[in-house]
PDB file of C-alpha atoms in Angstrom:
ATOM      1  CA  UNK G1184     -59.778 118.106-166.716  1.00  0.00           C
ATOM      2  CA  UNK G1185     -63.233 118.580-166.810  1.00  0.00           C
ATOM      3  CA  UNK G1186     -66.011 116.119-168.355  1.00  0.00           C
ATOM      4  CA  UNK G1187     -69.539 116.509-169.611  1.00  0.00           C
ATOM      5  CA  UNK G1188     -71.578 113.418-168.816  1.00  0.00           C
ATOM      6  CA  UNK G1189     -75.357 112.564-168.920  1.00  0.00           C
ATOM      7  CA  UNK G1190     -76.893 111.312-165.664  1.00  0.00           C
ATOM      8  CA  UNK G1191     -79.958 108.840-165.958  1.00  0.00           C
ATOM      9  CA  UNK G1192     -81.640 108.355-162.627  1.00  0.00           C
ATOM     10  CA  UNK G1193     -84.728 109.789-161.252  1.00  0.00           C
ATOM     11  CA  UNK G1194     -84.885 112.796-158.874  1.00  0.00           C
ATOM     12  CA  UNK G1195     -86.982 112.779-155.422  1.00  0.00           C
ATOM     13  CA  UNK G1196     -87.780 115.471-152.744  1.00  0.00           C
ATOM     14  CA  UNK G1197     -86.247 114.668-149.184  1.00  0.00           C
ATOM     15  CA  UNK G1198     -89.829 116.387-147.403  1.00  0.00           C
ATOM     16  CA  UNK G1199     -88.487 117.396-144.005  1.00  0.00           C
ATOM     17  CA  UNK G1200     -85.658 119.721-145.524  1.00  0.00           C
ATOM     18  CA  UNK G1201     -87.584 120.147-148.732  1.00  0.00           C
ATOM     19  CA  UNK G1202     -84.454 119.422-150.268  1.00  0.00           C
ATOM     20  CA  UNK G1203     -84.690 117.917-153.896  1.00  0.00           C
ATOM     21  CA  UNK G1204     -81.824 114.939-154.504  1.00  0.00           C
ATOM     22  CA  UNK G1205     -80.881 113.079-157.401  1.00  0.00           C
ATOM     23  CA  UNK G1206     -80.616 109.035-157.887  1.00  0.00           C
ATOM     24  CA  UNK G1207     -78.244 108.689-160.264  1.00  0.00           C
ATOM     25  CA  UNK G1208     -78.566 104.963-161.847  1.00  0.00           C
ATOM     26  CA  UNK G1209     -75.690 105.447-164.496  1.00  0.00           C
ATOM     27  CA  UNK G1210     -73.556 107.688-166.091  1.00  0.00           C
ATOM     28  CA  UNK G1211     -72.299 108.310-169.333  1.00  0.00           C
ATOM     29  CA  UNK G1212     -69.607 110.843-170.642  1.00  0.00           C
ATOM     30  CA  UNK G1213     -70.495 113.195-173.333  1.00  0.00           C
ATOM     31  CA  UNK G1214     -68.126 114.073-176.328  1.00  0.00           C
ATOM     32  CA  UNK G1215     -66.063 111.508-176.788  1.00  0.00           C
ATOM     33  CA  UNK G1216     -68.053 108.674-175.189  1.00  0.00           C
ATOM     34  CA  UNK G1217     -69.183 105.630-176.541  1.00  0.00           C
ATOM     35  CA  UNK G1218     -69.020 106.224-180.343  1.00  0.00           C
ATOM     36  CA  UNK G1219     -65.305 107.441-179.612  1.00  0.00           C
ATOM     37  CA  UNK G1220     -64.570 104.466-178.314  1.00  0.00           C
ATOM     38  CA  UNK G1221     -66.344 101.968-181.189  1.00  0.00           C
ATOM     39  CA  UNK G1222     -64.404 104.395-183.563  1.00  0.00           C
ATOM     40  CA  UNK G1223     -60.956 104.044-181.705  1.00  0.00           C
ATOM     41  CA  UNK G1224     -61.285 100.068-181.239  1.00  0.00           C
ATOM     42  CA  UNK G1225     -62.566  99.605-185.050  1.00  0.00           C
ATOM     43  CA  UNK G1226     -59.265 101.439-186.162  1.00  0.00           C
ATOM     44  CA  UNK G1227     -57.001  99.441-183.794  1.00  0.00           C
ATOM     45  CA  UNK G1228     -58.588  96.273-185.315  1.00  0.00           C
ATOM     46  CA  UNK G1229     -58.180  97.389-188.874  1.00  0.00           C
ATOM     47  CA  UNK G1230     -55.110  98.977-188.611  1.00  0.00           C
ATOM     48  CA  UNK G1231     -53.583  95.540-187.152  1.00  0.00           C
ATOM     49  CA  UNK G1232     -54.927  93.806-190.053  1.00  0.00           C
ATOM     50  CA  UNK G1233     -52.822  96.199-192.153  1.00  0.00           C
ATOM     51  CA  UNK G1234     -56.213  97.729-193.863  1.00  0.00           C
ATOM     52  CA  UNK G1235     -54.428 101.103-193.607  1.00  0.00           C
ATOM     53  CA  UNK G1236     -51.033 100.178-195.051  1.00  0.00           C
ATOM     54  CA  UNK G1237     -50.010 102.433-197.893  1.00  0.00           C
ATOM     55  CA  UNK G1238     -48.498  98.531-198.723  1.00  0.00           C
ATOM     56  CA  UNK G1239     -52.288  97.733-199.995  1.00  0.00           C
ATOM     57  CA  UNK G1240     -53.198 100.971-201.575  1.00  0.00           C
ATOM     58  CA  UNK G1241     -53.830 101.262-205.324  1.00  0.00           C
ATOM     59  CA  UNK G1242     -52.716 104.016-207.153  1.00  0.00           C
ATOM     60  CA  UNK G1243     -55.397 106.317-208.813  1.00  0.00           C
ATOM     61  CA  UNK G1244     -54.687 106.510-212.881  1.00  0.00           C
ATOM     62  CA  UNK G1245     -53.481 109.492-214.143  1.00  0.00           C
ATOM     63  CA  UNK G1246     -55.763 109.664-216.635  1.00  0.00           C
ATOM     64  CA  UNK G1247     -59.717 109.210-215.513  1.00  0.00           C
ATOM     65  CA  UNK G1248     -62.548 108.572-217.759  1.00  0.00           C
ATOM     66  CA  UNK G1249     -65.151 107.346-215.865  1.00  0.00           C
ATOM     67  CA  UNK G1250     -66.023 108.236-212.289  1.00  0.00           C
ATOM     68  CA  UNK G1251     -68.447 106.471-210.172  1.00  0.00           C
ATOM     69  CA  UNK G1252     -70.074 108.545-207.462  1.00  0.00           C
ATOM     70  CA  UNK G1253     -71.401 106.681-204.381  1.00  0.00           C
ATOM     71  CA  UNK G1254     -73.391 109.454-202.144  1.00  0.00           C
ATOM     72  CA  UNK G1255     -76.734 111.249-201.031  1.00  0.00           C
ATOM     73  CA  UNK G1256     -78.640 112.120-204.606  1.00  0.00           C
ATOM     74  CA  UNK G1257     -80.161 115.265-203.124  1.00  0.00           C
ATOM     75  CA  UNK G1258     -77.309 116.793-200.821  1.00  0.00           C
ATOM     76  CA  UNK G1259     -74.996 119.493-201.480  1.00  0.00           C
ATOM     77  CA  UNK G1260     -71.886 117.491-201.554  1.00  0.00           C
ATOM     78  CA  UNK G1261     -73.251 115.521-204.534  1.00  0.00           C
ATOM     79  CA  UNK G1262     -73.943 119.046-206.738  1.00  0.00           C
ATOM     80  CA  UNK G1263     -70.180 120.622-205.263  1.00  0.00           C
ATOM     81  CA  UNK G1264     -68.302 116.991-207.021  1.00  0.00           C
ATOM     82  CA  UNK G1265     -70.323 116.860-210.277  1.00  0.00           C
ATOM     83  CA  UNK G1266     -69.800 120.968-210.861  1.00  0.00           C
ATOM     84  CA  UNK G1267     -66.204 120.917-210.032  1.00  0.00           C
ATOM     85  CA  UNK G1268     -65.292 117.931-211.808  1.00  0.00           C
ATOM     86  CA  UNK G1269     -67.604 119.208-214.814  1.00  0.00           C
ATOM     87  CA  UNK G1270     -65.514 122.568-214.696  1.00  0.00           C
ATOM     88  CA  UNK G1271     -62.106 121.008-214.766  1.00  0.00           C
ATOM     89  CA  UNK G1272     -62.732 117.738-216.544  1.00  0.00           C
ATOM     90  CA  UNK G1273     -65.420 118.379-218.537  1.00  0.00           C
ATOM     91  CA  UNK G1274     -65.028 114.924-220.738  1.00  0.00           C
ATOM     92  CA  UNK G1275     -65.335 112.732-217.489  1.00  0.00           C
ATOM     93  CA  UNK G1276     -68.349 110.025-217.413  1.00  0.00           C
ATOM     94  CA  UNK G1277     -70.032 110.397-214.153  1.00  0.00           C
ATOM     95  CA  UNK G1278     -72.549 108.001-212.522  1.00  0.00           C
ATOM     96  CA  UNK G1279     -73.999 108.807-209.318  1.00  0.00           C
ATOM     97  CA  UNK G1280     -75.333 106.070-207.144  1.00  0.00           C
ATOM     98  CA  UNK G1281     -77.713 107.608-204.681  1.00  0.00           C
ATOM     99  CA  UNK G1282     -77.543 106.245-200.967  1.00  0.00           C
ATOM    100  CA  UNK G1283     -78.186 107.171-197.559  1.00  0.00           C
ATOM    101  CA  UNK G1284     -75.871 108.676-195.891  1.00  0.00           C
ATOM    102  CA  UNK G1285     -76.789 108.457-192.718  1.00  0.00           C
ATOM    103  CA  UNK G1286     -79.285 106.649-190.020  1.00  0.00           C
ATOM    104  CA  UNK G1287     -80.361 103.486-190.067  1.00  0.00           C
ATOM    105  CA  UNK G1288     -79.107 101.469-193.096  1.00  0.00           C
ATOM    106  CA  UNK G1289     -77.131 103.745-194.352  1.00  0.00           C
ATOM    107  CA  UNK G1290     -73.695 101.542-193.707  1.00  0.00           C
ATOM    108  CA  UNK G1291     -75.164  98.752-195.939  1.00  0.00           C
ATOM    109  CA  UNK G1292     -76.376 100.919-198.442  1.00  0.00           C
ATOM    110  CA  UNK G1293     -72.708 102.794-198.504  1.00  0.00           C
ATOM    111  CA  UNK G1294     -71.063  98.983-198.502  1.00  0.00           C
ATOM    112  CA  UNK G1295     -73.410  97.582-201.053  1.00  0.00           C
ATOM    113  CA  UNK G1296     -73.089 100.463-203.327  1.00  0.00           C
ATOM    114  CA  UNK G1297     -69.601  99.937-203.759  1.00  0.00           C
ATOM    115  CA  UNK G1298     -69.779  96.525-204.227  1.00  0.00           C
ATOM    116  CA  UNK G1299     -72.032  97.102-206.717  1.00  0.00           C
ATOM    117  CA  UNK G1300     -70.095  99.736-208.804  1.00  0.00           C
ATOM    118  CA  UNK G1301     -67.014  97.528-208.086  1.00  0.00           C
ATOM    119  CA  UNK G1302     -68.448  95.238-210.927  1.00  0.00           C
ATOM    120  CA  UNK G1303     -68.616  98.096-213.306  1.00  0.00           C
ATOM    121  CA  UNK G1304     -66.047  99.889-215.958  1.00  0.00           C
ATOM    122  CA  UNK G1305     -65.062 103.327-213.665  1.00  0.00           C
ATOM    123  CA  UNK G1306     -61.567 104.204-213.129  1.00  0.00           C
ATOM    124  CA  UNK G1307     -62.262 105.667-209.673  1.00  0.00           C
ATOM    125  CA  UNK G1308     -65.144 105.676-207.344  1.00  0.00           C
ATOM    126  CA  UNK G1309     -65.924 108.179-204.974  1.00  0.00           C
ATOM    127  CA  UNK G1310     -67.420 108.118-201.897  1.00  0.00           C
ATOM    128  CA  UNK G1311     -68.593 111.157-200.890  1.00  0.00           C
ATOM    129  CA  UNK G1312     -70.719 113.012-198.013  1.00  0.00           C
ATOM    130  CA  UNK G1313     -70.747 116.285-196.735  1.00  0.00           C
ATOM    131  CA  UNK G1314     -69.590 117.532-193.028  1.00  0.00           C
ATOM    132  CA  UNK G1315     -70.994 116.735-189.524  1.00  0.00           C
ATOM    133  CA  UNK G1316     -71.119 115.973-186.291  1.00  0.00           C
ATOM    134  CA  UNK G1317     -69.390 112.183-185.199  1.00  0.00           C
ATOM    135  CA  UNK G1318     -73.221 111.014-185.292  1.00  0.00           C
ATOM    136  CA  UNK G1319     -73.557 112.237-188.746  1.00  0.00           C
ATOM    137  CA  UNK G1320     -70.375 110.674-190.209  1.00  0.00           C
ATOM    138  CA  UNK G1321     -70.767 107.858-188.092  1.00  0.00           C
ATOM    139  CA  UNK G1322     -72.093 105.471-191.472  1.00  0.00           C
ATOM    140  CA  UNK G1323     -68.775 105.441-192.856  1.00  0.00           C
ATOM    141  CA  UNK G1324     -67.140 104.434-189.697  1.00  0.00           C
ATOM    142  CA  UNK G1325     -69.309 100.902-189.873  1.00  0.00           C
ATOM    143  CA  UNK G1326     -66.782  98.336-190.574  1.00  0.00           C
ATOM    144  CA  UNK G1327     -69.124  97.002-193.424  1.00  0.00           C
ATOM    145  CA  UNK G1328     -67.985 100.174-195.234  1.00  0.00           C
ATOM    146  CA  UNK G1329     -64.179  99.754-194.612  1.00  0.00           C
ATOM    147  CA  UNK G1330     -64.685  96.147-195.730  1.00  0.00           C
ATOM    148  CA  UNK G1331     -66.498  96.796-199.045  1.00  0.00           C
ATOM    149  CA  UNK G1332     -63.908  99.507-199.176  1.00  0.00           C
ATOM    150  CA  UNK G1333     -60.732  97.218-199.057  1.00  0.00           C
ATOM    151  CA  UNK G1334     -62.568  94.458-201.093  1.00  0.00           C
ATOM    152  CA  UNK G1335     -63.427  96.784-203.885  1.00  0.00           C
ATOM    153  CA  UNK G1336     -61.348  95.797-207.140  1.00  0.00           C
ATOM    154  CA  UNK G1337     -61.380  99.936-207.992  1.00  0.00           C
ATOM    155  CA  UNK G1338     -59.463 102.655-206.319  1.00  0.00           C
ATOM    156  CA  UNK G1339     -61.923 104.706-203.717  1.00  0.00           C
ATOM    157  CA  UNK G1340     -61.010 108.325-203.487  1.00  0.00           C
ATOM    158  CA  UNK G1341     -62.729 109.311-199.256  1.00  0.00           C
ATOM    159  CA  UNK G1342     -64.225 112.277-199.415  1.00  0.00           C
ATOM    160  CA  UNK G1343     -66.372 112.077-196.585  1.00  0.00           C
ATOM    161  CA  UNK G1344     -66.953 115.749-194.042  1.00  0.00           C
ATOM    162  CA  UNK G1345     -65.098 118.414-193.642  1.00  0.00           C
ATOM    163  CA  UNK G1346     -61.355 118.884-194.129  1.00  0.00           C
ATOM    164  CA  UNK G1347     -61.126 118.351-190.260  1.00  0.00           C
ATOM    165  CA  UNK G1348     -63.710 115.111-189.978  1.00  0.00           C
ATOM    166  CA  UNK G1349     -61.768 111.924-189.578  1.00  0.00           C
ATOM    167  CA  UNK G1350     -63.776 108.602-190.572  1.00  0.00           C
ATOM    168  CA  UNK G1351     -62.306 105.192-190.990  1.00  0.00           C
ATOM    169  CA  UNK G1352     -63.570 105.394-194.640  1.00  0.00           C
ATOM    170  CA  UNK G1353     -60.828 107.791-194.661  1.00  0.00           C
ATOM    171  CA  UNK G1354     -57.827 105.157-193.748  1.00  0.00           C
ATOM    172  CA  UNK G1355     -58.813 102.331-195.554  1.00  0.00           C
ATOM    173  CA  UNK G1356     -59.513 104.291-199.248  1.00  0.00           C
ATOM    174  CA  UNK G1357     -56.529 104.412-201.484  1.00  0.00           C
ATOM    175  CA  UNK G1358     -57.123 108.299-201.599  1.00  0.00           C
ATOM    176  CA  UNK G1359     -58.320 111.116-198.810  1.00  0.00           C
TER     177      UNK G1359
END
């Protein structure tokens, strides 16, 4: 089948044919290329160490008082949790921890976030982001997240992308 990949290289002009030719000095496939492959390897290794086993999983309570929400302050994700759980559950607690949610830092700040709210009185934490691109997403595929993920001592609810986006946030939470 047919792959996209990204030539780097320089390009040159043969003068007696006036014919222009590329160098190619490496090549790199597009789509799923290199962040594929981190994110396939990363859930190999986790998976082995049983950090998706339903075994492991906490159950969410029924009955939820206090919700602890670990995302962007200023994105839309953060305003479509607090107004639909203010609609249906009006007498939840919410706490929003603002983070980046993507670039540089953003794992840590994801990871440290819930090890911070992990030392707090919630029922349930969220960790939430809204939908993107494999780049976009990639934060929560950082194996410092699924780490402070499995060590956190209250259920995570994943509600990172779109219905479609896959992270490894997603495996190791109690709850997609």
């Amino acid at each position: 089948f047919p792959v996209t990949i990204e030539a780097h290289g320089e390009v040159s002009v043969y003068e007696p044919r006036g014919a222009y030719q590329l160098i190619v000095r490496g090549l790199e496939p597009l789509g799923k290329g290199d962040l594929h492959q981190r994110f396939e390897e990363l859930k190999r290794k986790l998976q082995g160490e049983g950090l998706f086993d339903e075994s492991r999983k906490r159950a969410i309570p029924e009955f939820v008082e206090r919700v602890g929400i670990i995302t962007s302050p200023t994105g839309a994700a953060v305003r479509d949790v607090i107004h639909v759980l203010q609609r249906r559950c009006p007498r939840i607690a919410l706490t929003v921890f603002g983070v980046k949610v993507q670039g540089d830092g953003a794992a840590e700040e994801v990871a440290e976030a819930i090890a911070e709210m992990g030392k707090r009185d919630f029922d349930v934490l969220l960790v939430v982001r809204g939908g993107g691109s494999l780049e976009d997403l990639w934060s929560f595929n950082e194996e410092i997240v699924a780490r402070a993920v499995t060590a956190s001592p209250i259920p995570v609810i994943s509600g990172v992308g779109h219905e479609t986006d896959f992270t490894i946030c997603d495996f190791v939470a109690d709850l997609r």
